[in-house]
Structure formats: structure tokens, C-alpha cells
XYZ file of C-alpha atoms in Angstrom:
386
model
C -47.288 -60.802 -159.849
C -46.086 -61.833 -163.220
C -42.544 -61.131 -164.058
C -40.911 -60.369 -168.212
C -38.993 -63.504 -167.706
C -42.402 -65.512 -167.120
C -44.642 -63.264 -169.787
C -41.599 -64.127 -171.990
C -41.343 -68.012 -171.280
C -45.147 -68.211 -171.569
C -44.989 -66.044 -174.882
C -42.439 -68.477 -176.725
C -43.958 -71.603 -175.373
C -47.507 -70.096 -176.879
C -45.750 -69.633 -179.877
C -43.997 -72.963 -180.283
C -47.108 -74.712 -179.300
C -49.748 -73.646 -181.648
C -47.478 -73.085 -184.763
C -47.691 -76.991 -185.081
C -51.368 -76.230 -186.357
C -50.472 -74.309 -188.921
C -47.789 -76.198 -190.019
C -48.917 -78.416 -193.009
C -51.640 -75.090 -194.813
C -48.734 -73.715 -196.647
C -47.308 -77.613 -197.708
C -50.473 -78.851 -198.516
C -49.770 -79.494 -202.551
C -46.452 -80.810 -201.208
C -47.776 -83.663 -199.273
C -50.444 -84.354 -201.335
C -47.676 -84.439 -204.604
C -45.747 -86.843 -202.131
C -48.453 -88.737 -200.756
C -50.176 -88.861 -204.422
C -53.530 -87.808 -203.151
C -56.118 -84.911 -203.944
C -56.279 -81.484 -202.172
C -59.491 -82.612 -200.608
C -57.689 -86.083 -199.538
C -54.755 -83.555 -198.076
C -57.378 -80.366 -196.686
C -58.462 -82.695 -194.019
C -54.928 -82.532 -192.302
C -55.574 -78.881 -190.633
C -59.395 -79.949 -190.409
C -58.124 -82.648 -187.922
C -55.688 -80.703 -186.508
C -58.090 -77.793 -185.607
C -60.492 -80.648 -184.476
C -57.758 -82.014 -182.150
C -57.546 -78.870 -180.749
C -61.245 -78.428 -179.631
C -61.368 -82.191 -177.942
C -58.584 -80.636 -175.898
C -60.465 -78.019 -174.986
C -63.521 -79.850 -174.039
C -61.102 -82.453 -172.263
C -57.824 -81.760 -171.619
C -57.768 -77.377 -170.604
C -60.198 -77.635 -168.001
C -57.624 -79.783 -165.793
C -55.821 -76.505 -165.586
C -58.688 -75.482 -162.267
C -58.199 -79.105 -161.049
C -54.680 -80.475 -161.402
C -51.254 -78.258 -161.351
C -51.364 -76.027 -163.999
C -47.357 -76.100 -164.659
C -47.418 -79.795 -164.237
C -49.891 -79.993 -166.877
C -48.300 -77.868 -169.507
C -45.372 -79.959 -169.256
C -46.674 -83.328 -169.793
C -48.590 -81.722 -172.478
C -45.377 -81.088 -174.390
C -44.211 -84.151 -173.593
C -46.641 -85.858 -175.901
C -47.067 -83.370 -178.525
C -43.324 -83.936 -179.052
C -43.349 -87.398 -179.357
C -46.468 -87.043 -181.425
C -44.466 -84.612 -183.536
C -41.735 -87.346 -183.800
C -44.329 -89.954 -185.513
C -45.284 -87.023 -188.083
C -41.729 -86.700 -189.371
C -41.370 -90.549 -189.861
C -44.218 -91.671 -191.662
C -46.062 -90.936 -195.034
C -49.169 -93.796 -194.760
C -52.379 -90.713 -194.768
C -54.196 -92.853 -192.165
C -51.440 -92.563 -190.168
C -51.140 -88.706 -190.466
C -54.242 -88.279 -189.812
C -54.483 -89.638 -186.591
C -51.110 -87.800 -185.230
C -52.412 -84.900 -186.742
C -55.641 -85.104 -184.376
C -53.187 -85.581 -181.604
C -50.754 -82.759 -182.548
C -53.836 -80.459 -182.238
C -55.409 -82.308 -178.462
C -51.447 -81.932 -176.871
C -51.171 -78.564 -178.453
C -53.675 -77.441 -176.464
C -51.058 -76.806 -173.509
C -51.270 -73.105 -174.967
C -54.975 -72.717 -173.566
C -53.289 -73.514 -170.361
C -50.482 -71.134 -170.657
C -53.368 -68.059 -171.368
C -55.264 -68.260 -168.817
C -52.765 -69.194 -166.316
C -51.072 -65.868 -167.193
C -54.409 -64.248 -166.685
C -54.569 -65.304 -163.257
C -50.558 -64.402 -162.633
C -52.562 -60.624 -163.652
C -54.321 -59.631 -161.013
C -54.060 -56.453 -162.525
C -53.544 -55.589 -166.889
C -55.280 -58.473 -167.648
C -55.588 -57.257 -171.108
C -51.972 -56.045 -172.051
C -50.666 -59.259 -170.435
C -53.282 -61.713 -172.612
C -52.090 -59.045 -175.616
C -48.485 -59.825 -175.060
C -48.759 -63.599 -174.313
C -50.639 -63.261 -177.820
C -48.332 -61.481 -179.406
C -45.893 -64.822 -178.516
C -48.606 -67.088 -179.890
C -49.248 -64.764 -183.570
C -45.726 -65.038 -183.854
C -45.954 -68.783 -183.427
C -48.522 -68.747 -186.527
C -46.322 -66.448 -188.467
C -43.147 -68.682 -188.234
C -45.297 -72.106 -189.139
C -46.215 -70.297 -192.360
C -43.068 -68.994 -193.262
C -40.973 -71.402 -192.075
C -42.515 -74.426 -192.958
C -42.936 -73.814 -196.615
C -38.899 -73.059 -196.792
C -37.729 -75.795 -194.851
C -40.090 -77.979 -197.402
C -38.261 -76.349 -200.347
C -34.726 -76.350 -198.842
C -34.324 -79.978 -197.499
C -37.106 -80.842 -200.365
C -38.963 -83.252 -197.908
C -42.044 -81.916 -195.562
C -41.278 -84.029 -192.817
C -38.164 -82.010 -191.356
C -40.988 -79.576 -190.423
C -41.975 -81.889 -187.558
C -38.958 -83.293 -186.279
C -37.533 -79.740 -186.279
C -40.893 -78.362 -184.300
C -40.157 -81.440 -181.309
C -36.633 -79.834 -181.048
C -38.343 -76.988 -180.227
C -41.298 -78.189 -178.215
C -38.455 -79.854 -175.860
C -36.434 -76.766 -175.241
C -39.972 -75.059 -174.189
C -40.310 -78.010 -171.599
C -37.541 -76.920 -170.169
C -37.755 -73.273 -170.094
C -41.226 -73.998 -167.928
C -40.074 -76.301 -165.508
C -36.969 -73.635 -164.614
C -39.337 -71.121 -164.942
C -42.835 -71.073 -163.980
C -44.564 -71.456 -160.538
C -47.054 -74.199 -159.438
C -50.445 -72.998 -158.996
C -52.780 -73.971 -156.226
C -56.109 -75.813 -158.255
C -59.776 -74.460 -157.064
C -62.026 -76.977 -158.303
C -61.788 -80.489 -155.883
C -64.747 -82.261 -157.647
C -64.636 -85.177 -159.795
C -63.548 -84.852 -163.614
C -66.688 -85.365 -164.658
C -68.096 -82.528 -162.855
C -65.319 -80.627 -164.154
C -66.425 -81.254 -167.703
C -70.120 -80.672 -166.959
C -69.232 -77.324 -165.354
C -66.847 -75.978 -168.586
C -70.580 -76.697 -170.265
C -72.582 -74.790 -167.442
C -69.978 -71.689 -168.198
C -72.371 -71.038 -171.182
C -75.417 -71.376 -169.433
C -74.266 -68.972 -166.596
C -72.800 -65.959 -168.350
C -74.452 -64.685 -171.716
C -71.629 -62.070 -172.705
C -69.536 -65.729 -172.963
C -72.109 -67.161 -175.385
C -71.776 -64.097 -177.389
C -68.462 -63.931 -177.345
C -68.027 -67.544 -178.293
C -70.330 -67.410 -181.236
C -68.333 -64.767 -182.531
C -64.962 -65.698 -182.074
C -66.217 -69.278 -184.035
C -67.353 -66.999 -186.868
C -64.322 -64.743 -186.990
C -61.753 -67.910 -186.600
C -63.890 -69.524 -189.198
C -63.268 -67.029 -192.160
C -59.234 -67.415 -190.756
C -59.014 -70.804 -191.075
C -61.161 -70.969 -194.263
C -59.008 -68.605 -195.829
C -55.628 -69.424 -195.070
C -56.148 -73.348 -196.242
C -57.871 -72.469 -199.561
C -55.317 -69.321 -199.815
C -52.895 -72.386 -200.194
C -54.510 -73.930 -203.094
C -55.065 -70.107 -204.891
C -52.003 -69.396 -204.690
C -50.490 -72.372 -206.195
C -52.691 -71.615 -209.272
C -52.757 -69.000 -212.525
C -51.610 -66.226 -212.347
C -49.642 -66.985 -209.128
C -48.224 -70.052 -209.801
C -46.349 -69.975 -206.315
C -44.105 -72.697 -205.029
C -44.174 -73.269 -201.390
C -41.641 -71.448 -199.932
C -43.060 -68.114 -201.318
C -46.743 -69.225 -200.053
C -44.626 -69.443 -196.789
C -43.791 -65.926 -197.377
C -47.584 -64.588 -196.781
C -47.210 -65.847 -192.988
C -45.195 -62.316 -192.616
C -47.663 -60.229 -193.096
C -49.155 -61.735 -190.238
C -46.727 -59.580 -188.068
C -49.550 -56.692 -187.941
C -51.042 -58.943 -185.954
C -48.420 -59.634 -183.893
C -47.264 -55.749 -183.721
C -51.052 -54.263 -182.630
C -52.262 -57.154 -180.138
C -50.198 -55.718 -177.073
C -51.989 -52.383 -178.353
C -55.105 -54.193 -178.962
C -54.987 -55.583 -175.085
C -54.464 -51.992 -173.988
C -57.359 -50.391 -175.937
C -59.616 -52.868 -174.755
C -58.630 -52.734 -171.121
C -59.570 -48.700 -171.562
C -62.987 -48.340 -173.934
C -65.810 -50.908 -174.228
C -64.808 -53.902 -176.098
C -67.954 -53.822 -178.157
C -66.639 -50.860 -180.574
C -63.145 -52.666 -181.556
C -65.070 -55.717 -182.191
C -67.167 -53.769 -184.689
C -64.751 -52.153 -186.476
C -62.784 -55.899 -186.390
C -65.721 -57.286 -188.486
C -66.152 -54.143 -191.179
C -62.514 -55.112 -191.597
C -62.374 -58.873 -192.019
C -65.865 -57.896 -194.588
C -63.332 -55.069 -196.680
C -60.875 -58.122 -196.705
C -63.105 -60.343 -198.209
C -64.140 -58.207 -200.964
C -60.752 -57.355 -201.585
C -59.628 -61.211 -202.668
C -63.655 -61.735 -204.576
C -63.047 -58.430 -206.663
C -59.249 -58.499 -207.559
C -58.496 -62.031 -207.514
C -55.842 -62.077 -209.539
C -54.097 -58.892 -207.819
C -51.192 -59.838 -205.785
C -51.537 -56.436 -203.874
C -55.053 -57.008 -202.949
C -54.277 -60.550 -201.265
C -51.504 -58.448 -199.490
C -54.220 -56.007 -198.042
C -56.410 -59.167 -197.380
C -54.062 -61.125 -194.882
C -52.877 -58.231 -193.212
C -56.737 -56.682 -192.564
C -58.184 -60.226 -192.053
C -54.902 -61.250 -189.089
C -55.698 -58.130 -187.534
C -59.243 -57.928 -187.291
C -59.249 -61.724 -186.097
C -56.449 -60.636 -183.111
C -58.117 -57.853 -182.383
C -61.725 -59.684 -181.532
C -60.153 -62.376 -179.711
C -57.685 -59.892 -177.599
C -61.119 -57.794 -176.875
C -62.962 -60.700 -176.095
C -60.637 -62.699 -173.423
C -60.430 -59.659 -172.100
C -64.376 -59.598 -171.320
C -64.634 -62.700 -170.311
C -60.868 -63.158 -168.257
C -63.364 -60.964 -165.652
C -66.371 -63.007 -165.427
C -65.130 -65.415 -162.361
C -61.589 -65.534 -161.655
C -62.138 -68.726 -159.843
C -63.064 -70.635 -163.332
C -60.479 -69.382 -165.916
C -59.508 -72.397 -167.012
C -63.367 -73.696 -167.567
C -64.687 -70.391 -168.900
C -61.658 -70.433 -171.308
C -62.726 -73.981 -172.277
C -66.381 -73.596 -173.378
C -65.066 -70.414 -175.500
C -62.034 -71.786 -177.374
C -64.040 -74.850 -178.154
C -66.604 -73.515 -179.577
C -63.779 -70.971 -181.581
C -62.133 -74.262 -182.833
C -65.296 -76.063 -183.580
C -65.797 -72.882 -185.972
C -62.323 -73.020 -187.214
C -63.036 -76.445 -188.127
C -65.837 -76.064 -190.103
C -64.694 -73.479 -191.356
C -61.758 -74.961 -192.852
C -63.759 -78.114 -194.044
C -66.379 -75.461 -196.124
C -63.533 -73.956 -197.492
C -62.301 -76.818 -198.843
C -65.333 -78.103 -199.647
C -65.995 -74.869 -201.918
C -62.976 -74.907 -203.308
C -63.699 -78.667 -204.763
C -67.109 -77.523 -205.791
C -66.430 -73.700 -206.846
C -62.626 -72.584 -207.201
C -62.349 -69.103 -205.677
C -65.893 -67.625 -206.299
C -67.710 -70.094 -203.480
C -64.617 -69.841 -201.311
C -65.121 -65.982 -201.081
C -69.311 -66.622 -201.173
C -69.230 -68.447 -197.958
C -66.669 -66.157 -196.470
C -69.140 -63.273 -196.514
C -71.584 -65.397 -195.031
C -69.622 -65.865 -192.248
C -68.436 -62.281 -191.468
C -72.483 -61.237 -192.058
C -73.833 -63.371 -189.449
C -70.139 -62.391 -187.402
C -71.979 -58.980 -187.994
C -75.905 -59.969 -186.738
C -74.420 -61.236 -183.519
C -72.639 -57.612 -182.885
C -76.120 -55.713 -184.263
C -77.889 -58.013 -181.354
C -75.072 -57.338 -178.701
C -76.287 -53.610 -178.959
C -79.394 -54.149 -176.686
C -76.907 -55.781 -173.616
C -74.345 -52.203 -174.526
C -77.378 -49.889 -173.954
C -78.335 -51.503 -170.503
């Protein structure tokens, strides 16, 4: 059974771990003023960071039913800090862009951590994934905040980084004194590993539904907080990045319901939180397309959109945490994969409409996104009524 001290070590690591993705959207005019390059030139940083992410998925997570799980983590964070390292020392693009794609493949030690918690749960599953989440939404809400003042204090982005391996180390630590090691279920060969993180798809349908989804719903998140960047810099806002920084705190409503989240869903059918998730992230939308130039409504916005986004992905590990207990680690792989591959795209659109449309086609393609987020739930209904 799971103790606080582990749910609490697991919780920070989280935390730690994925905040280095989110790390560069609030200093993205700072490196590009730096670096002397355009926002698109500077937009593909989280793109490649997000992409990072989903190789590790595909690759790297599904070790986690094959190898050690604690081992794992901790060469994981190994390498993302020395990866980190290299980000803080150099300013060639080229060069940042490949250590960004590495940042997000090591950082993927968190979708490790998740379901490795899930199977310290025999029972809870949900308020235990809700509280290892709250860890990680407090991870994104310190990258925000932090990074943009640590930019504006020290005036130089790359203290972000080497401060972040500090902290990557100390989590290496905690784990090792920590955590157990975890017997592995799957004896096959890597390959087969791989193929069968695929075949997850093809055996359960609530996980294809579920993944679609969760790519939709992480695609208006990552679209919106990387142009939100670029918005906010602009008339009438005119922010500098240290008050950008600022809008990671209203992220805590995230990080304040998803215990509560993880307790709803382990008590009514996932399928009605999800629903109200998406009217929400819709309302948010609308919010930032009709009062664009109202600081209040992009308050509303962040906090809606963070908590809708929580509260679909809390409802739907929880669904799929239950399918076979035997293959967390390769059930958790095909869905965060396909999540990031959304996030991805999603934050390369955004950008894209940005370039192409300021703030009108960024909103335009946001709707899109919730509205088909919405056809999936409509066709989910026949699979509730069975």
C-alpha cells in the first residue's frame, strides 16, 4: 500500500519533471529578443518539447512493465538533468532545439511515476492519480510563474535551466531513499513491448476514446498557453515577462479540485464530468474571442480552461487505470502519446494562426478543437446507454 511519504515524493518529482515543458511559453519573446529570431523561429521550442515528450511515450514509458520501474525513473533524471545543463549554456537555436526534444523524451520519467502509483493503489485509484496530479499541476504552475521572474530578475533565460537540474537532482535522490522496486510483468523482447503499447488501442475502445479526447482537450491547452504568450505581450497588455509568469497562478484551481476531481470520478460515471469539462473549456474560449482586450475575461479563461483540462484527464486515467492492471505502463503509453501528439499540433496551429491571423484564427481553431472534443462525447453516449 502506498504511504504520504511516497504519494508525496512521487507528487514533487511529477512536479519537477514536467515543469521543464513549460518552461520557455512564458520567455518566448525573451529568447527570441536574445536569440534575434521571430516568434515562429522561437514557437517551435515547446512544439519540440511536447514532441519529445510523445517519442518517450512511444519509447521510453513502456519500459516501466519490462525493466524496474524505480530504476528507470532515476536514470531518467539523470539525463534530463544533464540535458537541462546544455540548455543553460548555449544560445546557437539548432542547438536548443535538439536539447529541447530531449528535455521533453527524459521528462517523460513522470509517465512512469503515474502509473507506478496506480499500481502502489490497489484501492483509490482515482484520489491517488488526483493527488499525484495535483504534484504535477503544481509543477506547471511554478514553470509559468517562476520562469518568467527568474528571466526578469537575473535578466538572462538561461538560469531557468540550470536552476530546474538543481532541482531534478534533489528529486533523484528523494526516489532512490524513497521508493520501492517493482517486480516487471512483461518478459518479451522490446520490440514486442512497443508493438503491444500499439495493440492497447486495438484491444480496449473506451482507451481510443479516451485518447482522442484527451489529444483534443490538451490541444486547446497547449495552443492557448503558447499564443497566450505572444497576446499578452501585445496592445493593450503590453506585459513583460515576469507578469505573463504571473497567469501560471491561476492555474492553482487546477491544482486545488484534481484530488476532488479523482474522488468524484472514483464515485459517478466519468462520462458526465467529462461533459461538463468540455462546455467549460467552449465558455473559455468565447470568453478570450469576445473580450479580447479584457484582462478579467483572460482571468476567467485560464482558470475554466486548467480546470476543465484536469478534470478530463483525472476522469479519464481513472477509466482506463482499470482496464488491465497487468499493462499500466503500456495502456498509459498509447494514451499519453496520442495526448502529446495533440498537444503538439496543437501548439504548432496555434502558432501557425497566430503568424497568419493574430488572435481571431487563434480563438477560430480553438473552437474547432473543443467541437469535435464535443462529437467524440455525443458518440460516447451509445457505449453509456449499454
Amino acid at each position: 500500500m502506498i504511504t504520504k511519504k511516497q504519494i508525496f515524493v512521487m507528487s514533487i518529482a511529477a512536479g519537477v519533471n514536467v515543469a521543464n515543458i513549460y518552461y520557455n511559453q512564458p520567455i518566448l519573446n525573451n529568447i527570441a529578443d536574445d536569440l534575434k529570431v521571430s516568434h515562429m523561429t522561437v514557437g517551435n521550442l515547446p512544439t519540440l518539447c511536447q514532441a519529445g515528450y510523445g517519442l518517450g511515450l512511444l519509447l521510453v514509458s513502456p519500459l516501466g512493465d519490462k525493466i524496474d520501474k524505480k530504476k528507470l525513473i532515476i536514470i531518467l533524471h539523470l539525463l534530463l538533468a544533464f540535458s537541462l545543463l546544455g540548455l543553460a549554456f548555449t544560445s546557437n537555436i539548432y542547438l536548443l532545439y535538439i536539447l529541447s526534444l530531449l528535455i521533453g523524451l527524459f521528462a517523460v520519467s513522470v509517465q512512469v511515476i503515474i502509473p507506478m502509483a496506480a499500481a502502489m493503489s490497489p484501492e483509490k485509484k482515482g484520489k491517488i492519480v488526483g493527488m499525484i496530479f495535483s504534484g504535477l499541476l503544481g509543477g506547471i504552475l511554478i514553470a509559468r510563474t517562476i520562469s518568467g521572474y527568474i528571466t526578469q530578475w537575473f535578466d538572462n533565460w538561461h538560469y531557468v535551466f540550470g536552476i530546474s537540474a538543481f532541482f531534478v537532482l534533489l528529486c533523484t535522490f528523494a526516489i532512490e531513499k524513497t521508493l520501492p522496486n517493482m517486480q516487471s510483468h512483461f518478459n518479451n523482447s522490446y520490440f514486442s513491448l512497443i508493438k503491444s503499447s500499439v495493440l492497447q488501442l486495438k484491444r480496449f475502445s473506451l482507451l481510443r476514446r479516451n485518447s482522442l479526447l484527451i489529444a483534443l482537450a490538451f490541444g486547446i491547452f497547449c495552443s492557448f498557453w503558447t499564443t497566450l504568450t505572444f497576446k499578452l505581450s501585445q496592445a493593450p497588455f503590453n506585459y513583460e515577462s515576469d507578469i505573463i509568469g504571473l497567469f501560471g497562478i491561476l492555474a492553482i484551481a487546477g491544482v486545488i479540485f484534481a484530488p476532488k476531481i479523482g474522488k468524484l470520478a472514483d464515485r459517478i460515471n466519468p462520462f458526465f464530468t467529462k461533459f461538463l469539462a468540455v462546455l467549460m473549456l467552449i465558455i473559455s474560449v468565447l470568453l478570450i474571442r469576445w473580450f479580447d482586450n479584457s484582462l478579467l475575461a483572460f482571468i476567467l479563461a485560464t482558470i475554466l480552461l486548467d480546470i476543465a483540462v484536469q478534470a478530463i484527464q483525472i476522469s479519464n486515467l481513472t477509466q482506463i487505470y482499470s482496464l488491465d492492471e497487468k499493462a499500466h505502463s503500456r495502456i498509459n503509453t498509447a494514451y499519453m502519446s496520442i495526448m502529446f501528439l495533440g498537444g503538439s499540433i496543437g501548439t504548432f496551429v496555434g502558432v501557425w494562426a497566430w503568424q497568419s491571423g493574430s488572435w481571431e484564427y487563434v480563438t477560430t481553431q480553438l473552437l474547432l478543437w473543443a467541437f469535435f472534443a464535443l462529437l467524440i462525447l455525443i458518440y460516447s453516449l451509445k457505449y453509456l446507454r449499454k
